[in-house]
Short mmCIF file of N, CA and C in Angstrom, two decimals:
data_model
loop_
_atom_site.label_atom_id
_atom_site.label_comp_id
_atom_site.label_asym_id
_atom_site.label_seq_id
_atom_site.Cartn_x
_atom_site.Cartn_y
_atom_site.Cartn_z
N LEU A 1390 6.80 0.45 2.88
CA LEU A 1390 6.10 1.76 3.14
C LEU A 1390 6.17 2.44 4.36
N SER A 1391 6.43 1.80 5.36
CA SER A 1391 6.82 2.52 6.70
C SER A 1391 8.03 3.50 6.62
N ASN A 1392 8.81 3.15 5.81
CA ASN A 1392 10.14 3.82 6.00
C ASN A 1392 10.54 4.57 4.68
N SER A 1393 9.44 5.15 3.95
CA SER A 1393 9.29 5.62 2.64
C SER A 1393 8.51 6.90 2.65
N ALA A 1394 8.80 8.08 1.88
CA ALA A 1394 8.15 9.13 1.79
C ALA A 1394 7.49 9.01 0.26
N VAL A 1395 7.91 7.96 -0.49
CA VAL A 1395 7.21 7.70 -1.87
C VAL A 1395 5.62 7.50 -1.74
N PRO A 1396 4.66 8.45 -2.65
CA PRO A 1396 3.46 7.98 -2.43
C PRO A 1396 3.20 6.57 -2.86
N VAL A 1397 2.01 6.09 -1.97
CA VAL A 1397 1.63 4.48 -1.88
C VAL A 1397 1.45 4.24 -3.42
N THR A 1398 0.90 5.01 -4.21
CA THR A 1398 0.51 4.59 -5.66
C THR A 1398 1.64 4.45 -6.37
N ASP A 1399 2.87 5.26 -6.28
CA ASP A 1399 4.28 5.07 -6.95
C ASP A 1399 4.72 3.70 -6.44
N ILE A 1400 4.39 3.27 -5.11
CA ILE A 1400 5.25 2.16 -4.76
C ILE A 1400 4.27 0.83 -5.35
N ILE A 1401 3.06 1.03 -5.37
CA ILE A 1401 2.08 0.07 -6.09
C ILE A 1401 2.58 -0.35 -7.37
N GLU A 1402 2.54 0.88 -8.07
CA GLU A 1402 3.31 0.63 -9.56
C GLU A 1402 4.72 0.24 -9.77
N SER A 1403 5.38 0.45 -8.97
CA SER A 1403 6.67 -0.06 -9.00
C SER A 1403 6.87 -1.56 -8.76
N VAL A 1404 6.13 -2.10 -7.79
CA VAL A 1404 6.13 -3.57 -7.71
C VAL A 1404 5.19 -4.44 -8.74
N GLY A 1405 4.75 -3.62 -9.72
CA GLY A 1405 3.98 -4.38 -10.80
C GLY A 1405 2.56 -4.38 -10.97
N TYR A 1406 1.68 -3.72 -9.65
CA TYR A 1406 0.39 -3.99 -9.98
C TYR A 1406 -0.12 -2.70 -10.88
N ASP A 1407 -0.94 -3.20 -11.69
CA ASP A 1407 -1.65 -2.21 -12.59
C ASP A 1407 -3.04 -1.77 -12.02
N ASN A 1408 -3.34 -2.22 -10.82
CA ASN A 1408 -4.75 -1.87 -10.62
C ASN A 1408 -4.42 -1.70 -9.10
N THR A 1409 -4.56 -0.40 -8.59
CA THR A 1409 -4.46 0.26 -7.35
C THR A 1409 -5.38 -0.29 -6.36
N SER A 1410 -6.74 -0.56 -6.56
CA SER A 1410 -7.82 -0.83 -6.02
C SER A 1410 -7.68 -2.40 -5.59
N TYR A 1411 -7.06 -3.09 -6.49
CA TYR A 1411 -6.93 -4.40 -6.08
C TYR A 1411 -5.79 -4.57 -5.22
N PHE A 1412 -4.59 -3.90 -5.41
CA PHE A 1412 -3.64 -4.02 -4.45
C PHE A 1412 -4.11 -3.49 -2.99
N TYR A 1413 -4.99 -2.64 -2.95
CA TYR A 1413 -5.41 -1.81 -1.85
C TYR A 1413 -6.43 -2.91 -0.98
N ARG A 1414 -7.30 -3.69 -1.85
CA ARG A 1414 -7.87 -4.86 -1.26
C ARG A 1414 -7.47 -5.92 -0.74
N ILE A 1415 -6.15 -6.62 -1.59
CA ILE A 1415 -5.17 -7.68 -1.02
C ILE A 1415 -4.40 -7.11 0.02
N PHE A 1416 -4.07 -6.13 0.18
CA PHE A 1416 -3.24 -5.44 1.20
C PHE A 1416 -4.10 -5.38 2.56
N ARG A 1417 -5.18 -5.07 2.32
CA ARG A 1417 -6.21 -5.01 3.52
C ARG A 1417 -6.53 -6.51 4.00
N GLU A 1418 -6.76 -7.26 3.22
CA GLU A 1418 -7.12 -8.65 3.68
C GLU A 1418 -5.89 -9.14 4.36
N LYS A 1419 -4.65 -8.95 3.92
CA LYS A 1419 -3.55 -9.50 4.68
C LYS A 1419 -3.17 -8.60 6.06
N TYR A 1420 -3.18 -7.47 6.08
CA TYR A 1420 -2.65 -6.78 7.21
C TYR A 1420 -3.75 -6.14 7.98
N GLY A 1421 -5.12 -6.17 7.62
CA GLY A 1421 -5.95 -5.65 8.15
C GLY A 1421 -6.29 -4.00 8.37
N MET A 1422 -5.55 -3.40 7.40
CA MET A 1422 -5.73 -1.93 7.34
C MET A 1422 -5.23 -1.48 5.92
N SER A 1423 -5.44 -0.34 5.52
CA SER A 1423 -5.14 0.36 4.25
C SER A 1423 -3.46 0.47 4.28
N PRO A 1424 -2.93 0.52 3.07
CA PRO A 1424 -1.50 0.85 3.02
C PRO A 1424 -1.23 2.29 3.66
N LYS A 1425 -2.15 3.05 3.25
CA LYS A 1425 -1.96 4.42 4.10
C LYS A 1425 -1.87 4.27 5.86
N GLU A 1426 -2.99 3.60 6.30
CA GLU A 1426 -3.17 3.44 7.43
C GLU A 1426 -1.97 2.79 8.20
N TYR A 1427 -1.27 1.64 7.46
CA TYR A 1427 -0.03 0.97 7.67
C TYR A 1427 1.32 1.86 7.82
N ARG A 1428 1.21 2.89 7.03
CA ARG A 1428 2.29 3.77 6.88
C ARG A 1428 2.03 4.77 8.26
N ARG A 1429 0.99 5.12 8.57
CA ARG A 1429 0.88 6.11 9.55
C ARG A 1429 0.95 5.33 11.12
N LYS A 1430 0.97 4.18 11.30
CA LYS A 1430 0.99 3.45 12.56
C LYS A 1430 2.26 3.76 13.19
N PRO A 1431 2.55 3.91 14.29
CA PRO A 1431 3.96 4.12 15.15
C PRO A 1431 4.61 2.94 14.88
#
């Protein structure tokens, strides 16, 4: 995520998740932030 300009939704689909909301929830539980927030962090 941090080294890619590919849209987050495209990455989510490419790794096999059908449900974007579910991925966002699991990602937030693990990392404490959304994928978009993770991408923006320095």
